[in-house]
Coordinates of C-alpha atoms in Angstrom, one line a residue:
M1347 CA -24.0 5.3 -36.9
S1348 CA -21.5 2.3 -36.6
N1349 CA -17.7 2.9 -37.9
G1350 CA -16.4 -0.2 -39.4
D1351 CA -12.8 1.0 -39.6
R1352 CA -12.8 0.5 -35.7
E1353 CA -13.4 -3.7 -36.2
A1354 CA -10.7 -5.0 -34.0
D1355 CA -9.6 -8.5 -32.9
I1356 CA -10.2 -7.0 -28.9
C1357 CA -11.5 -4.1 -27.5
V1358 CA -10.7 -2.8 -24.3
V1359 CA -12.8 -0.5 -22.3
G1360 CA -11.1 1.4 -19.4
L1361 CA -7.3 1.6 -18.8
G1362 CA -6.7 1.4 -15.4
P1363 CA -3.6 -0.7 -15.2
T1364 CA -5.5 -4.1 -15.6
G1365 CA -7.2 -2.2 -18.9
R1366 CA -4.5 -1.2 -20.0
A1367 CA -2.2 -4.7 -19.1
L1368 CA -4.4 -6.3 -21.2
A1369 CA -4.8 -3.8 -24.1
H1370 CA -1.2 -4.2 -24.3
R1371 CA -0.5 -8.1 -24.1
A1372 CA -2.8 -7.9 -27.1
M1373 CA -1.4 -5.7 -28.9
R1374 CA 1.9 -7.7 -28.1
A1375 CA 0.2 -10.8 -29.1
G1376 CA -0.4 -9.5 -32.8
L1377 CA -3.9 -8.7 -32.3
T1378 CA -5.6 -5.6 -33.2
V1379 CA -6.8 -3.7 -30.7
T1380 CA -9.3 -0.9 -29.9
A1381 CA -8.8 0.9 -26.3
I1382 CA -11.5 3.4 -25.3
D1383 CA -11.2 5.2 -22.1
P1384 CA -12.4 9.2 -21.6
R1385 CA -9.2 9.8 -20.1
P1386 CA -6.5 7.6 -21.9
E1387 CA -3.1 8.9 -20.9
R1388 CA -3.7 9.9 -17.3
L1389 CA -2.0 8.6 -14.8
F1390 CA -3.2 5.7 -12.6
P1391 CA -5.6 7.2 -9.4
P1392 CA -4.5 5.2 -6.3
T1393 CA -2.0 3.8 -4.9
F1394 CA -1.0 -0.1 -5.6
S1395 CA 1.3 -2.6 -4.2
C1396 CA 1.8 -6.2 -4.3
W1397 CA 4.1 -9.4 -3.6
I1398 CA 6.6 -9.4 -6.2
D1399 CA 6.3 -12.7 -6.7
E1400 CA 2.7 -11.4 -7.6
L1401 CA 4.2 -9.3 -11.3
P1402 CA 4.6 -11.5 -14.2
D1403 CA 7.7 -11.6 -16.2
W1404 CA 7.0 -9.8 -18.6
L1405 CA 6.6 -6.4 -16.8
P1406 CA 9.3 -4.3 -16.0
R1407 CA 11.4 -4.4 -12.7
E1408 CA 11.3 -0.3 -13.4
V1409 CA 7.3 -0.6 -12.6
I1410 CA 7.8 -1.5 -8.5
A1411 CA 8.7 2.3 -7.1
S1412 CA 9.4 0.6 -3.7
R1413 CA 11.0 -2.3 -2.3
I1414 CA 10.4 -4.1 0.7
E1415 CA 12.3 -6.9 1.9
A1416 CA 10.2 -8.5 5.1
P1417 CA 7.0 -6.4 5.8
V1418 CA 5.9 -6.4 8.7
V1419 CA 2.2 -7.7 10.6
W1420 CA 1.5 -6.4 13.8
T1421 CA -1.3 -8.7 15.7
E1422 CA -0.4 -10.1 19.6
T1423 CA 3.2 -10.5 18.3
E1424 CA 4.9 -9.1 16.3
H1425 CA 5.7 -11.3 12.4
R1426 CA 7.7 -10.6 9.9
I1427 CA 7.1 -11.7 6.1
E1428 CA 9.6 -13.1 4.8
R1429 CA 8.3 -12.1 1.4
P1430 CA 9.4 -9.0 -0.9
Y1431 CA 7.0 -6.8 -1.0
A1432 CA 6.6 -3.4 -3.2
V1433 CA 4.7 0.1 -4.0
L1434 CA 3.8 -0.1 -7.6
S1435 CA 5.6 2.9 -9.6
K1436 CA 2.6 5.1 -11.5
Q1437 CA 4.5 6.4 -14.0
G1438 CA 6.1 3.2 -14.9
L1439 CA 3.6 0.8 -14.9
H1440 CA 1.7 3.3 -17.3
D1441 CA 5.3 3.5 -19.3
A1442 CA 5.7 -0.2 -19.5
L1443 CA 2.0 -0.9 -21.1
S1444 CA 2.3 1.5 -23.9
L1445 CA -0.5 1.4 -26.6
E1446 CA 1.6 2.9 -29.6
D1447 CA 0.4 0.2 -31.9
A1448 CA -3.1 0.3 -30.3
T1449 CA -6.2 2.6 -31.5
V1450 CA -7.3 4.2 -28.7
I1451 CA -10.6 6.5 -28.8
A1452 CA -11.2 9.3 -25.8
A1453 CA -14.8 8.5 -25.4
R1454 CA -16.7 7.0 -22.6
A1455 CA -18.5 4.0 -23.7
T1456 CA -22.6 4.4 -23.2
R1457 CA -23.0 1.0 -24.0
V1458 CA -21.4 -2.4 -23.9
D1459 CA -21.8 -5.4 -24.9
A1460 CA -20.7 -9.2 -26.6
H1461 CA -19.6 -7.6 -29.8
E1462 CA -19.7 -3.8 -30.0
V1463 CA -19.4 -0.3 -27.8
E1464 CA -21.0 2.9 -28.3
L1465 CA -19.9 6.1 -27.8
G1466 CA -21.9 8.6 -26.3
D1467 CA -22.0 10.8 -30.1
G1468 CA -23.3 7.4 -31.5
T1469 CA -20.4 5.3 -32.9
V1470 CA -20.4 2.4 -32.7
V1471 CA -17.4 0.4 -31.6
R1472 CA -17.1 -3.4 -33.3
A1473 CA -14.7 -5.9 -32.2
A1474 CA -14.8 -10.1 -32.2
T1475 CA -14.1 -9.6 -28.1
V1476 CA -15.4 -6.8 -26.1
F1477 CA -13.4 -7.1 -22.6
D1478 CA -15.7 -4.3 -20.3
T1479 CA -12.3 -3.2 -17.4
R1480 CA -14.1 -0.2 -15.9
G1481 CA -13.9 -1.2 -12.2
L1482 CA -16.6 -1.7 -9.7
P1483 CA -19.9 -0.2 -8.9
T1484 CA -21.2 2.1 -6.8
T1485 CA -20.8 0.7 -3.0
G1486 CA -24.0 0.8 -1.0
Q1487 CA -24.4 -1.1 1.2
R1488 CA -22.3 -4.2 0.1
R1489 CA -19.5 -5.3 2.0
A1490 CA -16.3 -3.1 2.1
A1491 CA -13.0 -2.1 2.2
S1492 CA -12.4 1.8 2.9
A1493 CA -9.4 3.1 3.6
H1494 CA -8.0 7.1 4.1
G1495 CA -5.3 8.2 3.8
I1496 CA -2.6 10.5 4.5
F1497 CA 1.1 10.5 2.6
V1498 CA 3.6 12.3 4.6
D1499 CA 7.3 12.6 4.4
E1500 CA 9.7 10.1 5.8
E1501 CA 11.5 12.0 7.9
T1502 CA 8.2 12.6 9.8
A1503 CA 7.1 9.0 9.2
A1504 CA 10.4 7.8 10.6
P1505 CA 8.9 6.7 13.9
M1506 CA 6.8 4.3 12.8
V1507 CA 8.5 3.0 9.6
A1508 CA 12.1 3.4 9.3
A1509 CA 13.6 3.5 5.2
G1510 CA 12.5 0.1 3.4
E1511 CA 10.3 -1.1 6.0
G1512 CA 6.5 -1.4 5.8
L1513 CA 3.4 -2.4 7.8
L1514 CA 0.8 -4.4 6.4
L1515 CA -1.5 -4.9 8.8
D1516 CA -0.8 -3.2 12.3
W1517 CA -3.5 -3.9 14.6
R1518 CA -1.8 -2.5 17.7
P1519 CA -4.7 -1.0 20.1
E1520 CA -3.2 3.1 19.2
N1521 CA -6.0 4.1 16.6
G1522 CA -8.8 4.7 19.6
A1523 CA -11.3 2.6 18.9
G1524 CA -13.6 1.2 20.8
Q1525 CA -14.8 -3.1 21.4
D1526 CA -18.0 -1.6 20.9
E1527 CA -17.0 -0.3 17.5
P1528 CA -16.2 -1.5 14.3
P1529 CA -12.6 -2.7 13.7
S1530 CA -9.8 -1.6 11.5
F1531 CA -6.1 -1.7 10.8
L1532 CA -3.3 0.7 10.0
Y1533 CA -1.2 0.2 6.5
A1534 CA 1.5 2.2 6.1
V1535 CA 4.7 1.8 3.2
P1536 CA 6.6 4.1 2.2
L1537 CA 6.5 5.2 -2.0
G1538 CA 9.7 5.5 -3.1
D1539 CA 9.4 9.2 -3.2
G1540 CA 10.2 10.1 -0.4
T1541 CA 6.9 10.1 1.3
V1542 CA 5.2 7.4 3.2
I1543 CA 1.0 6.9 2.5
F1544 CA -0.3 6.0 6.2
E1545 CA -4.0 4.6 6.0
E1546 CA -6.7 2.7 8.2
T1547 CA -8.3 0.4 6.9
S1548 CA -11.5 -1.6 7.0
L1549 CA -12.4 -4.6 5.4
G1550 CA -15.8 -5.8 5.5
L1551 CA -18.0 -3.8 6.8
R1552 CA -21.3 -3.8 4.4
G1553 CA -21.2 -0.3 3.5
G1554 CA -17.8 0.7 4.9
M1555 CA -16.8 2.8 7.2
P1556 CA -16.7 6.8 6.5
Q1557 CA -13.4 8.6 5.8
H1558 CA -13.7 10.5 8.6
E1559 CA -13.7 8.2 11.0
L1560 CA -10.8 7.0 9.8
R1561 CA -9.1 9.8 9.4
K1562 CA -9.5 10.2 12.9
R1563 CA -8.1 6.6 13.8
T1564 CA -5.4 7.2 11.7
L1565 CA -4.3 10.8 13.5
A1566 CA -4.7 8.9 16.7
R1567 CA -2.4 6.2 15.5
L1568 CA 0.0 8.6 14.8
A1569 CA 0.1 10.5 17.8
A1570 CA 0.5 7.3 19.9
H1571 CA 4.1 7.4 18.4
G1572 CA 4.5 11.2 18.9
I1573 CA 3.7 11.8 15.3
R1574 CA 2.0 15.5 14.7
L1575 CA 0.6 16.5 11.8
S1576 CA 0.5 20.0 9.1
G1577 CA -3.7 19.4 8.2
D1578 CA -2.0 20.2 4.7
E1579 CA -0.7 17.1 3.7
P1580 CA -1.8 14.7 0.5
T1581 CA -4.7 12.3 1.4
E1582 CA -5.6 9.6 -0.7
A1583 CA -9.5 7.7 0.3
A1584 CA -10.9 4.6 -0.7
H1585 CA -14.4 2.8 -0.7
Y1586 CA -15.4 0.1 -2.9
P1587 CA -17.0 -3.4 -2.9
L1588 CA -15.0 -6.5 -2.2
D1589 CA -18.4 -9.0 -3.4
Q1590 CA -17.7 -8.6 -7.2
P1591 CA -18.1 -12.0 -8.5
P1592 CA -16.7 -13.7 -11.1
P1593 CA -18.6 -13.4 -14.6
R1594 CA -20.6 -16.2 -15.5
K1595 CA -19.9 -18.5 -18.3
G1596 CA -21.9 -18.7 -21.6
T1597 CA -23.6 -14.9 -21.1
A1598 CA -24.0 -12.8 -23.9
R1599 CA -22.4 -10.1 -22.7
A1600 CA -18.7 -8.7 -22.9
V1601 CA -16.2 -10.3 -21.0
E1602 CA -15.8 -8.4 -17.6
F1603 CA -12.5 -8.8 -16.2
G1604 CA -9.7 -7.1 -13.9
S1605 CA -11.7 -5.9 -10.6
R1606 CA -15.1 -6.2 -11.9
G1607 CA -14.4 -9.5 -12.9
G1608 CA -14.2 -11.7 -9.8
M1609 CA -11.0 -10.3 -9.2
M1610 CA -10.7 -8.0 -6.4
H1611 CA -9.8 -10.1 -3.6
P1612 CA -12.8 -11.0 -0.9
C1613 CA -10.5 -10.7 1.8
T1614 CA -7.3 -8.6 1.3
G1615 CA -9.3 -6.0 -1.3
Y1616 CA -6.0 -6.2 -3.4
S1617 CA -6.9 -7.2 -7.9
V1618 CA -4.6 -5.4 -10.2
A1619 CA -1.3 -8.4 -9.5
D1620 CA -3.8 -11.0 -9.8
S1621 CA -5.2 -9.0 -13.1
L1622 CA -2.3 -8.4 -14.9
A1623 CA -0.7 -12.2 -13.9
L1624 CA -3.8 -13.4 -16.0
V1625 CA -3.8 -10.8 -18.9
D1626 CA -2.3 -13.5 -21.0
T1627 CA -4.4 -16.0 -19.6
A1628 CA -7.5 -14.2 -21.4
V1629 CA -5.3 -13.5 -24.5
D1630 CA -4.3 -16.7 -25.1
A1631 CA -7.8 -18.1 -25.2
V1632 CA -9.4 -15.5 -27.3
R1633 CA -6.0 -15.9 -30.1
E1634 CA -7.3 -19.9 -29.6
G1635 CA -10.7 -18.9 -30.3
R1636 CA -12.0 -20.5 -26.6
D1637 CA -14.3 -18.4 -24.5
P1638 CA -11.8 -16.3 -22.3
I1639 CA -14.3 -16.7 -19.2
E1640 CA -13.7 -20.5 -19.1
A1641 CA -10.0 -20.5 -19.3
L1642 CA -9.9 -17.6 -16.3
W1643 CA -12.4 -19.8 -14.2
P1644 CA -12.0 -22.9 -14.3
W1645 CA -14.1 -25.0 -11.6
Q1646 CA -10.7 -24.3 -9.2
A1647 CA -10.8 -21.0 -9.0
R1648 CA -14.0 -20.4 -8.5
L1649 CA -14.4 -22.7 -5.7
V1650 CA -11.3 -20.3 -4.8
Y1651 CA -13.6 -17.1 -5.0
W1652 CA -15.8 -19.3 -2.6
M1653 CA -14.0 -20.1 -0.1
R1654 CA -12.1 -16.4 0.1
M1655 CA -16.5 -15.1 0.1
R1656 CA -17.1 -17.3 3.6
G1657 CA -13.5 -15.7 4.9
L1658 CA -15.2 -12.0 3.5
Y1659 CA -18.1 -12.5 5.9
G1660 CA -15.8 -13.9 8.7
L1661 CA -14.0 -10.1 8.8
G1662 CA -17.3 -8.0 8.3
R1663 CA -18.4 -9.4 12.0
L1664 CA -15.7 -9.5 14.3
T1665 CA -14.4 -7.2 16.8
T1666 CA -11.2 -5.6 17.4
A1667 CA -9.6 -8.8 19.8
Q1668 CA -11.5 -11.0 18.1
S1669 CA -9.7 -9.7 14.7
I1670 CA -6.4 -10.1 16.2
S1671 CA -6.8 -13.1 17.4
M1672 CA -7.9 -14.7 14.1
F1673 CA -5.1 -12.5 12.4
E1674 CA -2.6 -13.9 14.3
A1675 CA -3.6 -17.9 13.8
F1676 CA -3.5 -17.1 10.1
F1677 CA 0.3 -15.7 10.4
T1678 CA 1.3 -18.0 12.5
E1679 CA 0.2 -21.1 9.0
S1680 CA 2.4 -22.2 6.8
E1681 CA 4.3 -20.2 4.0
R1682 CA 1.8 -22.3 1.5
G1683 CA -1.4 -21.7 3.6
Q1684 CA -0.5 -17.6 3.8
H1685 CA -0.2 -17.5 0.0
A1686 CA -3.1 -19.9 -0.9
L1687 CA -5.1 -16.8 1.0
L1688 CA -3.3 -13.9 -0.1
S1689 CA -2.7 -14.4 -3.6
A1690 CA -3.3 -18.4 -5.1
H1691 CA -5.6 -17.9 -8.3
A1692 CA -7.0 -21.5 -7.5
D1693 CA -4.7 -23.5 -5.3
Y1694 CA -8.3 -25.1 -3.6
T1695 CA -6.5 -27.1 -1.1
A1696 CA -4.1 -25.3 0.7
L1697 CA -6.8 -22.4 0.9
G1698 CA -9.3 -24.9 2.4
A1699 CA -6.6 -26.4 5.0
V1700 CA -5.5 -22.7 5.9
L1701 CA -9.1 -21.5 6.5
F1702 CA -9.9 -24.7 8.8
N1703 CA -6.5 -24.3 11.1
T1704 CA -7.3 -20.2 11.1
V1705 CA -11.0 -20.8 12.7
A1706 CA -9.2 -23.7 14.8
H1707 CA -6.3 -21.4 16.4
T1708 CA -8.8 -18.6 16.3
W1709 CA -8.4 -17.9 21.0
P1710 CA -10.6 -17.9 22.3
F1711 CA -12.9 -20.8 21.5
R1712 CA -16.3 -19.4 21.8
W1713 CA -14.9 -16.7 19.3
R1714 CA -14.5 -19.0 16.3
Y1715 CA -18.8 -19.1 16.4
D1716 CA -18.9 -15.7 15.1
L1717 CA -16.0 -16.2 12.5
V1718 CA -18.2 -19.0 11.5
G1719 CA -21.1 -16.8 11.0
W1720 CA -22.9 -19.7 13.9
T1721 CA -22.8 -16.7 16.5
N1722 CA -23.4 -12.9 15.9
R1723 CA -23.7 -13.3 12.2
N1724 CA -24.7 -9.5 11.5
R1725 CA -22.9 -7.9 13.5
W1726 CA -22.2 -4.2 13.0
V1727 CA -25.4 -4.2 10.3
G1728 CA -26.8 -0.9 11.0
Y1729 CA -24.1 0.6 12.8
E1730 CA -23.7 4.2 13.4
F1731 CA -20.8 6.2 13.5
E1732 CA -20.1 9.7 15.0
P1733 CA -21.0 12.4 12.6
A1734 CA -17.8 14.3 11.0
R1735 CA -16.1 16.8 13.4
A1736 CA -15.8 21.1 12.4
K1737 CA -12.0 20.6 12.7
T1738 CA -9.7 17.5 12.2
P1739 CA -7.7 16.5 15.5
E1740 CA -4.2 17.5 14.2
L1741 CA -5.7 21.0 14.2
D1742 CA -7.0 21.2 17.5

C-alpha cells in the first residue's frame, strides 16, 4: 500500500548525526521533510570527535563536550598540533538537530529507491529526493578501521592524559606488539563528563583487527604508565570499512550521503565533520533542482578521494616502525598540507604535494617502496591473531 500523506521534498532514511543534520537543515531551508529510522530518538552510540574548524557555523558551540587546544601526536618525537580539537556531546548534538517540523516515522526501511521508501509494514513513502544515510555495510575483508575503547575516570587516567590534553596518535612502543605483528596506535581524549577514553586503533587492515587483540594492547599501554583497571570499566567497540566509494552520478537510486556516500575518510576513519559541513550543499542542490551527487562530488573532490585511497593502501601494509617513520614525516609537513589530508574535501593540489613529500621523507629509503606498494604489497593479508584469552590481563 502507499501513503500519499507522507510525500515530501526530501526523505531521509537513517537518523544518525549525518541523517539528522540533513533532515534538520532541509527543514530549516523550508523543505518538507520525512525522516525514517527504527529508533529516531536514540542518542548516537559512538563517540564523535573532530577539529573545531571543521564544524559548520550553524552548529551551536553547545555541541562541544570537550575542547583540546593543542592535541599531541607521538611518533619518533612528540608533536603538539596547534589546531583545536573537540569531542562532541551526544546529547548536545542531538538537541541541536531538532526535527520538530519534520514527519518522523519510527520504522525500518526494507526498500530505498530514488523516490520511494518501503517500510516493513508495506507502507510506501514518496519524496522528490530520497537520501540514504543508514551508515556503512558490513566490513567482511574490506580495508577497515577497528578500535577498542575503555572509559577511565580522569583521576586514574591522569598519568597519561592530563586535564585539557589529548593524544590523537600515540605510536610509542608500549602496546606489547612486535614488529612482526600488524601495527596499531592509541587514541586518548577526555570526554567532558569526567572520563577519558583510551582507544587502541588499527587502520587499513583487510578485515580489521579483533577486539580482544586491541584490548590487550590498550591494557599494555596503560600498564606501562602505571595504570591498572578493575575490568568493570565501560567499553566501546568500533569496526567498519574505510573504502566506501562516493556514489556514481546518474544512477536511479537514492542519494547516498555521509559515511555510506563516500564521506568516510579513508586514512583517518572520520566522517561526521565532513558530512555536517556538506549538508547545506546537498540541501541547496535539492532546492535549486540540481543533482546533489554532482554538487557534493565535483571532479576535484573525487580526485581527493582517489588520492586518499592510495594512502589507505599504504597504511594497510606498513610495519609499526614504518608507520612511525611515515607519520613522523607527515607531521613535519606544512599546516596546509596536513589540513589537505586530514580535512579538506577538494584541495587536491595541496594533498598531492603532501602525499609526495611524506613518501619522500619517510626513512630509511627502502621503506618508501612498501609505502607505495612496490614491495610487500599484501603484507598482513591472511595474518592470524592469537585467540582471545579466557581472562583479561587487568584481572590476572
